[in-house]
Coordinates of N, CA and C and ligand atoms in Angstrom, one line a residue:
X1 N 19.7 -9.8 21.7 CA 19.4 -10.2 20.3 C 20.1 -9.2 19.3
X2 N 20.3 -7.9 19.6 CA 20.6 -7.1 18.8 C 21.2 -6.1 19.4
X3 N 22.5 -5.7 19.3 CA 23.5 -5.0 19.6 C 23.8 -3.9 18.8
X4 N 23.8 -2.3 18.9 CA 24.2 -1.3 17.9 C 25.0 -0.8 18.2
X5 N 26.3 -0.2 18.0 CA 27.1 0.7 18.9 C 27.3 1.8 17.8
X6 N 27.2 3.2 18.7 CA 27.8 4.0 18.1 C 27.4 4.0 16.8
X7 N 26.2 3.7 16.0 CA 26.2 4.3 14.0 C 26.1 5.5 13.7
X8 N 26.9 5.6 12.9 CA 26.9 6.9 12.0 C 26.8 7.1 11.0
X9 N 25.9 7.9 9.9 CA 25.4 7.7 8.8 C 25.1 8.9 8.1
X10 N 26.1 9.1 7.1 CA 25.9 10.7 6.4 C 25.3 10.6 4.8
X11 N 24.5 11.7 4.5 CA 24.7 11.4 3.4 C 25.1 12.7 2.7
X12 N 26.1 12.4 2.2 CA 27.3 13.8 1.8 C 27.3 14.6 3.1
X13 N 27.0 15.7 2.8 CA 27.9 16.4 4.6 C 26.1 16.6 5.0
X14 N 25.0 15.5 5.1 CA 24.2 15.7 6.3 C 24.4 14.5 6.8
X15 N 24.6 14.4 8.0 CA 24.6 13.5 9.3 C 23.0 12.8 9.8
X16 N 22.2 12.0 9.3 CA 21.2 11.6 9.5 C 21.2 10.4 10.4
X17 N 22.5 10.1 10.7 CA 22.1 9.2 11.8 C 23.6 9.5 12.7
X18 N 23.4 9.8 13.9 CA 24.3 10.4 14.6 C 24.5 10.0 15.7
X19 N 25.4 8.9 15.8 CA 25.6 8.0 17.0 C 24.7 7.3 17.7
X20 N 24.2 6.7 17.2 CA 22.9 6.3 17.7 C 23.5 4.7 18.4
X21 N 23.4 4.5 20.0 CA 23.5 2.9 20.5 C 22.1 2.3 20.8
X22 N 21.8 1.0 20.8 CA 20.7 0.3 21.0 C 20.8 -0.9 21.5
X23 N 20.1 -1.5 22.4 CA 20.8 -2.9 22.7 C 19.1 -3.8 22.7
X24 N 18.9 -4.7 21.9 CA 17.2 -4.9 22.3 C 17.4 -6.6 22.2
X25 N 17.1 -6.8 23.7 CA 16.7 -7.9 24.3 C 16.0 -8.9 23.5
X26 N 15.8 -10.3 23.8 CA 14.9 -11.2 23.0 C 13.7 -11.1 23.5
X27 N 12.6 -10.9 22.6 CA 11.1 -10.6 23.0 C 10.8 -9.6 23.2
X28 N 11.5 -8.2 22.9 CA 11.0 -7.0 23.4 C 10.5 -6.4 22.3
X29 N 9.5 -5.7 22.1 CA 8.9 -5.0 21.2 C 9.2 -3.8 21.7
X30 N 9.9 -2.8 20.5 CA 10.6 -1.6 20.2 C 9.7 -0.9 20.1
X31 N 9.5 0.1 20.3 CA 9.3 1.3 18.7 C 9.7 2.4 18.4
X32 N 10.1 2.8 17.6 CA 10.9 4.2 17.5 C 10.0 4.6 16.6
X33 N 9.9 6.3 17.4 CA 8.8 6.9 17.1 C 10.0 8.2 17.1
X34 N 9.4 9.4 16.4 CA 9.9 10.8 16.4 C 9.4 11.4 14.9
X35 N 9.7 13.2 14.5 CA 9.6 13.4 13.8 C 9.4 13.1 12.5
X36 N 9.3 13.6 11.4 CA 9.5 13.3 9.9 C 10.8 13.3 9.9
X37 N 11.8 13.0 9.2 CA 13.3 13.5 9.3 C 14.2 13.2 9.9
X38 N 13.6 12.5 10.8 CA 14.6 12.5 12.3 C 15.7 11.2 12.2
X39 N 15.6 10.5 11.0 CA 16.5 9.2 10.8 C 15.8 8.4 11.1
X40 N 15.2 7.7 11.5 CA 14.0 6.5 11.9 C 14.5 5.4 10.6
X41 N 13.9 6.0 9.7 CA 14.2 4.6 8.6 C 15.3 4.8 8.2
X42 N 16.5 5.6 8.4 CA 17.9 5.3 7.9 C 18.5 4.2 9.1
X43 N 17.8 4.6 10.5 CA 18.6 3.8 11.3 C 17.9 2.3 10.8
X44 N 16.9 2.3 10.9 CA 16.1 0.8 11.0 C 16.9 0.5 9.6
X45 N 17.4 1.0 8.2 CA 17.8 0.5 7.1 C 19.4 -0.2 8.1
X46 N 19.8 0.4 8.6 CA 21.2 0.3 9.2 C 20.8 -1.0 10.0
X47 N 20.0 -1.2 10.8 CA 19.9 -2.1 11.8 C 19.7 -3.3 11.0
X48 N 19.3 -3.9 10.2 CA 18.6 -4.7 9.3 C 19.7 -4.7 8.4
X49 N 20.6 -4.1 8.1 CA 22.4 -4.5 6.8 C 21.6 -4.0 6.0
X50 N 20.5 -3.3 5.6 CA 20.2 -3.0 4.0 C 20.7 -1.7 3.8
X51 N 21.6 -1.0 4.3 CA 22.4 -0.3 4.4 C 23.5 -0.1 5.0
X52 N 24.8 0.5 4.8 CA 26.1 0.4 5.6 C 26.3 1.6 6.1
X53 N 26.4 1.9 7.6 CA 27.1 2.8 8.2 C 28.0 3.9 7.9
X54 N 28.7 4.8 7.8 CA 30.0 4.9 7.8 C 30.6 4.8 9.1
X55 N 30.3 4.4 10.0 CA 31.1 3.9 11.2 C 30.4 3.3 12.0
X56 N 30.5 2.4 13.4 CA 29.6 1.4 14.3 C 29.7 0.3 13.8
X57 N 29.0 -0.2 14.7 CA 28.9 -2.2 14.2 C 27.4 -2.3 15.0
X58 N 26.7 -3.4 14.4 CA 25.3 -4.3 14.3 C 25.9 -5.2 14.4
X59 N 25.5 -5.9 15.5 CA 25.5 -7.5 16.1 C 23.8 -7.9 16.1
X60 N 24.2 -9.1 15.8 CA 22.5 -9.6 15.8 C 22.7 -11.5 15.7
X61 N 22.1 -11.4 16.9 CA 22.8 -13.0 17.5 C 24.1 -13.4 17.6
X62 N 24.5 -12.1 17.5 CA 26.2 -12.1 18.2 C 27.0 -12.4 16.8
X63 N 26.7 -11.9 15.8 CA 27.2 -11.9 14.2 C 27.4 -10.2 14.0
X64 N 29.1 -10.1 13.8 CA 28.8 -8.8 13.4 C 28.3 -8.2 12.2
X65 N 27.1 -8.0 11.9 CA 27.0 -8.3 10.1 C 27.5 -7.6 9.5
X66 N 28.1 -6.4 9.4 CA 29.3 -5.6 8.6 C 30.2 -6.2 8.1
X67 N 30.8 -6.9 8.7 CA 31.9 -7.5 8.5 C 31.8 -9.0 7.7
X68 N 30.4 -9.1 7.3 CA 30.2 -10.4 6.3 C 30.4 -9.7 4.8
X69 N 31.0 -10.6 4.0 CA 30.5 -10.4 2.5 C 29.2 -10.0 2.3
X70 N 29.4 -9.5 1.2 CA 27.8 -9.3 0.4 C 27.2 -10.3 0.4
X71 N 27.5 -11.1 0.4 CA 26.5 -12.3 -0.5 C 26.3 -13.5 0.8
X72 N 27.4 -13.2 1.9 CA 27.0 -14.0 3.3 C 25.7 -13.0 4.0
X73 N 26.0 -11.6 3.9 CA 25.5 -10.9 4.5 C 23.8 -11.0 4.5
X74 N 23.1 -11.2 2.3 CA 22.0 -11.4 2.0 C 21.6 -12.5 2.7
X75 N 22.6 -13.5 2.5 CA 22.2 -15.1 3.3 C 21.0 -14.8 4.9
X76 N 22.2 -13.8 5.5 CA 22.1 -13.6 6.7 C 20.8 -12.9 6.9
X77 N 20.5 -11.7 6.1 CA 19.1 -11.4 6.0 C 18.2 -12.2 6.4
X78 N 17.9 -13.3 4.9 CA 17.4 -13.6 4.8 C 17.1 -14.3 5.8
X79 N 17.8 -15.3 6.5 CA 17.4 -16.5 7.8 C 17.0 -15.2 9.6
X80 N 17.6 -14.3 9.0 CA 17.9 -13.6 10.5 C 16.6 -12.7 10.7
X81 N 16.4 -11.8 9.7 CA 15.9 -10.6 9.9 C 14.7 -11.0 8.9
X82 N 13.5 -10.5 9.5 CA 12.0 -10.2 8.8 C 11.7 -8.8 8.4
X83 N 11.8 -8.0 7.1 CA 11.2 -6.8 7.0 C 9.3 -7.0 6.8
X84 N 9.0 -5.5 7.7 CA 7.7 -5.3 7.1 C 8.0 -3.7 7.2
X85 N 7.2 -3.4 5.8 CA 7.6 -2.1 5.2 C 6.0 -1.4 5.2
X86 N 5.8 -0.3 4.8 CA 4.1 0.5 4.9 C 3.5 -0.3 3.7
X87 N 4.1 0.1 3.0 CA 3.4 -0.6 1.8 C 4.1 -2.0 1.5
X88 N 2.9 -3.0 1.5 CA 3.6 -4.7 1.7 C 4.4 -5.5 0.7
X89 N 4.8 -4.6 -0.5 CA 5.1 -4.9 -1.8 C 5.5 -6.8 -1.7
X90 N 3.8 -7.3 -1.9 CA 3.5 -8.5 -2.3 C 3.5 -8.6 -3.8
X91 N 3.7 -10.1 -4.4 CA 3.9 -10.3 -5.7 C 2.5 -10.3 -6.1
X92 N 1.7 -9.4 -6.9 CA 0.7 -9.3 -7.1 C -0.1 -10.9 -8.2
X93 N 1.4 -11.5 -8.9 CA 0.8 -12.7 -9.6 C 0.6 -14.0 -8.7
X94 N 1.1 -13.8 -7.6 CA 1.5 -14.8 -6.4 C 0.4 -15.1 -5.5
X95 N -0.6 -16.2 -5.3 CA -1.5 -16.5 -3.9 C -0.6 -16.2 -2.7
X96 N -1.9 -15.7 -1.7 CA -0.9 -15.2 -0.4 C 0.1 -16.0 0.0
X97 N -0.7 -17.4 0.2 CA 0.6 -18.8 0.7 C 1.8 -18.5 -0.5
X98 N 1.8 -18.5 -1.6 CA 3.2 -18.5 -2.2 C 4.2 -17.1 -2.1
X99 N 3.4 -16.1 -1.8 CA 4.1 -15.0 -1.4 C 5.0 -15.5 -0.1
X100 N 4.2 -16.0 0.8 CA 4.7 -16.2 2.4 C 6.2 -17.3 2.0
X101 N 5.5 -17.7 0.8 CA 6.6 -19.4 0.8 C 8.0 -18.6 -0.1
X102 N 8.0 -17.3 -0.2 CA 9.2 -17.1 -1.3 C 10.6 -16.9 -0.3
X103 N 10.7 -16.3 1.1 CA 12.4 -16.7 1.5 C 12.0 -18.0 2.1
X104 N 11.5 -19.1 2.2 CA 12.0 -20.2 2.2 C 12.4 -20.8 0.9
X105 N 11.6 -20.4 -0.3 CA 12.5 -21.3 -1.3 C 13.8 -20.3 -1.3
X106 N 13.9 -19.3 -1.3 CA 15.3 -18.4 -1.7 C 16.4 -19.1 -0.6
X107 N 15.7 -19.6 1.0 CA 16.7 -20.0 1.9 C 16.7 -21.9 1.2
X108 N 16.0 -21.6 0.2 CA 16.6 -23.7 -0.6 C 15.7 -24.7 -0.2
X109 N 14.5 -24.1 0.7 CA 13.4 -25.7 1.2 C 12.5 -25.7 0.1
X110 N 12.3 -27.1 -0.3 CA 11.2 -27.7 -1.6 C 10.2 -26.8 -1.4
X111 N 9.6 -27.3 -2.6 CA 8.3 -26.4 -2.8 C 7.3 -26.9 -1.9
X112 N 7.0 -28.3 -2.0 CA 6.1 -28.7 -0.8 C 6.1 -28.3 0.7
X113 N 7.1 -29.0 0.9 CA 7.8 -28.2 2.4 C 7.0 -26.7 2.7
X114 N 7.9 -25.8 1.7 CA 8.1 -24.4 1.8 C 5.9 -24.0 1.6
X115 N 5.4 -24.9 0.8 CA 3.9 -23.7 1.1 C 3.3 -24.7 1.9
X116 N 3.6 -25.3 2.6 CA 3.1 -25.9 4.0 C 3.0 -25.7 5.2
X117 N 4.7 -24.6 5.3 CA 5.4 -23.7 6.5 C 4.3 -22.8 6.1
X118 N 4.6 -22.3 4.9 CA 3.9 -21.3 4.7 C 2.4 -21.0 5.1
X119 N 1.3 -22.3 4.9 CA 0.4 -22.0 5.4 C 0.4 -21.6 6.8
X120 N 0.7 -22.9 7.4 CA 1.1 -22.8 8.7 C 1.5 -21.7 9.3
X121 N 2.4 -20.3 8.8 CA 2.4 -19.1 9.4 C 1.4 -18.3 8.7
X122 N 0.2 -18.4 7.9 CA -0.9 -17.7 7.7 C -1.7 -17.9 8.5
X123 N -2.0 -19.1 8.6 CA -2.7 -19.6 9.8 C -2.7 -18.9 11.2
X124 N -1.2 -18.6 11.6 CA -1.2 -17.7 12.5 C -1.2 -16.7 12.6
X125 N -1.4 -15.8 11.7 CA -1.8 -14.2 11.9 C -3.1 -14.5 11.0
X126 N -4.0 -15.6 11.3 CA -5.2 -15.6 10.9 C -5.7 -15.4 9.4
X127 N -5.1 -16.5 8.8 CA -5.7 -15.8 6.9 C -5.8 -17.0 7.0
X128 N -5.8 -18.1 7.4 CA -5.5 -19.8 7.0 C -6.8 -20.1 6.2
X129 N -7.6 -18.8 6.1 CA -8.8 -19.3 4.8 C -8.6 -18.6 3.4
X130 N -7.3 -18.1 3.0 CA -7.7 -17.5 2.6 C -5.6 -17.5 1.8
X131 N -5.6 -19.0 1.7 CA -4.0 -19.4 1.3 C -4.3 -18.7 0.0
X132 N -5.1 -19.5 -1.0 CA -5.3 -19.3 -2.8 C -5.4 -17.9 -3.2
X133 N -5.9 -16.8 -2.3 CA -6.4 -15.6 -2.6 C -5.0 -14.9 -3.0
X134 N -5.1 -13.8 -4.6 CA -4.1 -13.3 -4.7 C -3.9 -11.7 -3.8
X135 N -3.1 -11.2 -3.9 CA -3.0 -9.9 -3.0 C -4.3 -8.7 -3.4
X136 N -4.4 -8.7 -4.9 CA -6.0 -7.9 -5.0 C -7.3 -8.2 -4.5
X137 N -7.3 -9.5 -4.1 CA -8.8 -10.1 -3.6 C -8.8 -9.9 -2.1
X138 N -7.6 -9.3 -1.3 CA -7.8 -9.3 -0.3 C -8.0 -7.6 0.3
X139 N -8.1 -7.4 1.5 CA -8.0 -6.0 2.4 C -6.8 -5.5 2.7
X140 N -6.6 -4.2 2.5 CA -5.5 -3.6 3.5 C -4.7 -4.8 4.5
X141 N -5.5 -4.6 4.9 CA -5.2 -5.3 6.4 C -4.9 -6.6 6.3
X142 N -5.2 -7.6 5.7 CA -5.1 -8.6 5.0 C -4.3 -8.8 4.2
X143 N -3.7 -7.8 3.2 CA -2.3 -7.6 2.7 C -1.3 -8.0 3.8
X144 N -1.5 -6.6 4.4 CA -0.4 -6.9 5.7 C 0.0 -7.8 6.3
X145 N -1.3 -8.5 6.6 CA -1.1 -9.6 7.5 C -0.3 -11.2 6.8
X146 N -0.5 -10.8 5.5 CA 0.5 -11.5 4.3 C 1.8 -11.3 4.8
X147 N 1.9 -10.1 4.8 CA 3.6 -9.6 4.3 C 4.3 -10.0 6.3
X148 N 3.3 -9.9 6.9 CA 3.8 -10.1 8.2 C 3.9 -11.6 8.1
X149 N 3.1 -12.0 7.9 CA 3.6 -14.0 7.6 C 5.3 -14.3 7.0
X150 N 5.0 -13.1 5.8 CA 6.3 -13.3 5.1 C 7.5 -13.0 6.0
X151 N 7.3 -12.1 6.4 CA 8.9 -11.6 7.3 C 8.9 -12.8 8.4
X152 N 8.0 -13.7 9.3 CA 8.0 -14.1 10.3 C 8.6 -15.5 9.9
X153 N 8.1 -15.9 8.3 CA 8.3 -17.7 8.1 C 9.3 -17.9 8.2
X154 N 10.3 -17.5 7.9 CA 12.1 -18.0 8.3 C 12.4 -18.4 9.8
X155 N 11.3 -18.0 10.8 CA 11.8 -17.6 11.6 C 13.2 -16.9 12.1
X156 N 13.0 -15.3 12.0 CA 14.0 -14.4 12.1 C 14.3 -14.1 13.8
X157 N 15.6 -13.6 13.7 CA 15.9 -13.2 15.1 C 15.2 -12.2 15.4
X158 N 14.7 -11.1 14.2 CA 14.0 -9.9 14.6 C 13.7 -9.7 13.6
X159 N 12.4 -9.2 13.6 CA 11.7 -8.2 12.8 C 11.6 -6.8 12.4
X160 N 11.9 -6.4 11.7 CA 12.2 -5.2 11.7 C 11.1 -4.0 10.5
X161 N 9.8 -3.4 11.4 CA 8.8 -3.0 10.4 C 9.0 -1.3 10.3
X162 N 8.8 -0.8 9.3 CA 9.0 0.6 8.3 C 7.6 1.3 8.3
X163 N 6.7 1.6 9.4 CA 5.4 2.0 9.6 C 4.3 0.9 8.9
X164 N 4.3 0.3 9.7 CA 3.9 -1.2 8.8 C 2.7 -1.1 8.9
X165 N 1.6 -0.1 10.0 CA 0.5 0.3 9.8 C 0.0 1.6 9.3
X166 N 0.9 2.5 8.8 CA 0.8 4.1 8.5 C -0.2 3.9 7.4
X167 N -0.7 2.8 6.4 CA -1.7 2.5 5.7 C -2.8 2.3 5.9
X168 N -3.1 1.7 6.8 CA -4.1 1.1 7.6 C -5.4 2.2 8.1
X169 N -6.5 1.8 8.2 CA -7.4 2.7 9.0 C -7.2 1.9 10.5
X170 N -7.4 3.2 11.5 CA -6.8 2.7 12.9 C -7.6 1.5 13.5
X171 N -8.7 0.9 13.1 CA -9.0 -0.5 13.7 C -7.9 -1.2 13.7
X172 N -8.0 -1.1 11.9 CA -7.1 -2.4 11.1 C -5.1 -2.4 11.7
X173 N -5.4 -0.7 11.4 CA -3.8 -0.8 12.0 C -3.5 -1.1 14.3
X174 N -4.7 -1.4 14.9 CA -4.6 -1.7 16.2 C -4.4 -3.1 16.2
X175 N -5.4 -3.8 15.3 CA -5.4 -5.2 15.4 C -4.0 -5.9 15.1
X176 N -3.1 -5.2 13.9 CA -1.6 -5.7 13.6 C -0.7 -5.3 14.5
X177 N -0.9 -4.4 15.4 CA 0.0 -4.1 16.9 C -0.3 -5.4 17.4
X178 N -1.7 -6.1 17.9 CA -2.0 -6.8 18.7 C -1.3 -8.1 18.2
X179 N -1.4 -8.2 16.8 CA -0.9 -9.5 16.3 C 0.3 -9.4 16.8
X180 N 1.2 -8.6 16.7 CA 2.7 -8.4 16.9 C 2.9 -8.7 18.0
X181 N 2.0 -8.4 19.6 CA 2.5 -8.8 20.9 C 2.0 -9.9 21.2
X182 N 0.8 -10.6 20.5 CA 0.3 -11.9 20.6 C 1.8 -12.7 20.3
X183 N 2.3 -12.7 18.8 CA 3.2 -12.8 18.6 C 4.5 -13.2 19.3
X184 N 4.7 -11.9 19.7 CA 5.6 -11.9 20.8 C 5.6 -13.3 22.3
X185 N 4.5 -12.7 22.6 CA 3.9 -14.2 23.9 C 4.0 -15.3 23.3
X186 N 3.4 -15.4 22.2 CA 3.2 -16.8 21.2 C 4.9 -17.5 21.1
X187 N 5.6 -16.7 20.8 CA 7.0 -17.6 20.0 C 8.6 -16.6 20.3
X188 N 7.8 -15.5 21.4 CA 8.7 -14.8 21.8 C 9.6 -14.2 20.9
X189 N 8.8 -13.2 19.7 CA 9.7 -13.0 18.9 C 9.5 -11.5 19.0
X190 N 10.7 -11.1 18.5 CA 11.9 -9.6 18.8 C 11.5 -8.8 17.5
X191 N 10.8 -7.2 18.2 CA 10.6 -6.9 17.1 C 11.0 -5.5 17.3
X192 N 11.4 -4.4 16.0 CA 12.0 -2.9 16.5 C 10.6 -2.7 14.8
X193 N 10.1 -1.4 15.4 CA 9.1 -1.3 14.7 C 8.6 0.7 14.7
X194 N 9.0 1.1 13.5 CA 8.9 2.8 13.4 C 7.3 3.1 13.5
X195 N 6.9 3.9 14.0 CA 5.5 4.0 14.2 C 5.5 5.2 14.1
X196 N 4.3 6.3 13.9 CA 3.9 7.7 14.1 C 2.7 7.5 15.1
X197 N 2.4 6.5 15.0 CA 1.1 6.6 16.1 C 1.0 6.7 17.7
X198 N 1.5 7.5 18.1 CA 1.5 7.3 20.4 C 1.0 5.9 20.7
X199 N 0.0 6.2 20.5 CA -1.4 5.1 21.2 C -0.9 3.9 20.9
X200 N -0.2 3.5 19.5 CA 0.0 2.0 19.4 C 1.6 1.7 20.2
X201 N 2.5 3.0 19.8 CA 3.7 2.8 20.4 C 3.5 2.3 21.9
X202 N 2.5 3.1 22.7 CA 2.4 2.8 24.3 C 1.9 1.7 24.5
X203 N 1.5 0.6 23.3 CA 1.4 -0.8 23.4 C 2.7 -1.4 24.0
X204 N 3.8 -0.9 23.0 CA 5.0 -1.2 23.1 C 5.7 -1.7 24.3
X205 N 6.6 -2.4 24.4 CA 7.5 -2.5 25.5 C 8.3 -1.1 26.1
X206 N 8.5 -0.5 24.8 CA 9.6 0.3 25.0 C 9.6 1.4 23.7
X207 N 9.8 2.5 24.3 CA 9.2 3.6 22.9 C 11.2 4.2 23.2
X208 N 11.4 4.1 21.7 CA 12.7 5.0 21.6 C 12.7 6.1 20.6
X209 N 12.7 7.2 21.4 CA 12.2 8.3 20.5 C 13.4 9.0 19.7
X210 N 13.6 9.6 18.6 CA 14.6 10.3 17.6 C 14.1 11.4 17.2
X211 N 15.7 12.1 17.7 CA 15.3 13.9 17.0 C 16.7 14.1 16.6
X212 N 16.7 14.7 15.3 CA 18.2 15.2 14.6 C 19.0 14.0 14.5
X213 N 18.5 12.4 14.1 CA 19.8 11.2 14.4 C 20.1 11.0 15.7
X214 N 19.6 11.3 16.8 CA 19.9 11.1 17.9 C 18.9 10.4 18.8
X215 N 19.1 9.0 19.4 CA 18.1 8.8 20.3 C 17.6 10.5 21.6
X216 N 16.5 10.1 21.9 CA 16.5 11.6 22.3 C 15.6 10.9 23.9
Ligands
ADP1 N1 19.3 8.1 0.1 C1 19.3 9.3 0.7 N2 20.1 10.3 0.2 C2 20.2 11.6 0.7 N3 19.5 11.9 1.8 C3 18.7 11.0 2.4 C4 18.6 9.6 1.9 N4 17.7 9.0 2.6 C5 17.3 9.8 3.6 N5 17.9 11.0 3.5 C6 17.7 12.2 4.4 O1 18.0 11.7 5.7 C7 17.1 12.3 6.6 C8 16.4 11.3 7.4 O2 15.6 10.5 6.6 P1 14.7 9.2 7.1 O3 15.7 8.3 7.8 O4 13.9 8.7 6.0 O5 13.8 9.9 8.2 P2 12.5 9.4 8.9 O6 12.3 8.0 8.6 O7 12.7 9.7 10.4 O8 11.4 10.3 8.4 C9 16.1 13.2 5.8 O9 16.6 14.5 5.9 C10 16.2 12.6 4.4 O10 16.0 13.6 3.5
MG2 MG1 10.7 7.0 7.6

């Protein structure tokens, strides 16, 4: 599903991402865990095109995305890749269903259509009572489980989350691990996911740890 070779990533003369390869299978849940510092979210910005390399290539369904235009490449985001970030930066004027329904109208499906899917993937990370509610009326955890709808409704090749529970108190942030491998079983979906927490990473399939830009 997703191919990295070789990235490298400076910023002025520090090296924060320092050859780093990756290769992550369809349905495998990642997590890269290490340090403060260690490049974790420069690489995941790199993995996901919301940032450029200065050297390597990212494949992702066998598209090298580097080598798309800017404006193919957003395209490609959008249909390919799901971000979930710590903090869920939901449209706070927006009910949860129309948050969830915003990259299908951006990927062009009607409005109808689009908050129908949309319920439909609230439904499955469990809010399906709770479409009308805006992002203040809800929980932490409940936020989240928004913003995870949102990255998932395109159906993306991969997900790609930025400590997507480091907010959470650890019930709330165990239960969104659990969603993620239900997930996984459910629709067999590919996820690379930065964590600080051990305990949740050893849910994981597979823990890739970083020290100094370097898988370690
Ligand atoms: N936009 C930037 N400009 C300059 N330095 C940056 C930038 N983003 C991150 N860094 C530096 O890169 C290093 C790795 O950062 P980051 O990838 O955020 O680490 P982690 O997510 O593992 O904590 C840090 O030393 C950080 O200060
Ligand atoms: Mg980080």
């Amino acid at each position: 599903m997703l191919v990295a070779e070789n990235l490298i990533k400076n910023y002025t003369d520090l090296r924060v991402v320092n050859g780093v390869s990756l290769q992550v299978p369809r349905g495998e849940i990642v997590s890269v865990t290490g340090p403060s510092g260690a490049g974790k979210s420069t690489l995941l910005h790199l993995l996901g095109a919301l940032d450029k390399p200065d050297s390597g290539r990212v494949l992702i369904d066998g598209t090298d995305v580097f080598t798309l235009s800017a404006r193919r490449q957003a395209a490609f985001r959008n249909k390919h890749i799901g971000f979930v970030f710590q903090f869920h930066h939901l449209l706070p004027e927006f009910s949860a269903v129309e948050n969830v329904a915003v990259p299908l109208w951006i990927a062009g499906q009607g409005r109808k259509q689009a908050l129908d899917n949309a319920a439909a993937m609230l439904q499955i990370v469990g809010l399906g009572q709770r479409l009308d509610n805006k992002p203040s009326e809800l929980s932490g955890g409940e936020q989240q489980r928004v913003a995870i709808a949102r990255a998932l409704v395109n159906k993306p090749s991969i997900v790609m989350a930025d400590e997507p529970t480091g907010n959470l108190d650890s019930a709330n942030a165990k239960a969104i691990h659990e969603l993620f491998i239900e997930l996984r079983n459910r629709l067999n979906q590919t996820f690379i996911m930065i964590t600080h927490n051990d305990e949740l990473a050893a849910m994981t399939d597979r823990i890739v740890m970083m020290k100094d830009g370097k898988v370690v």
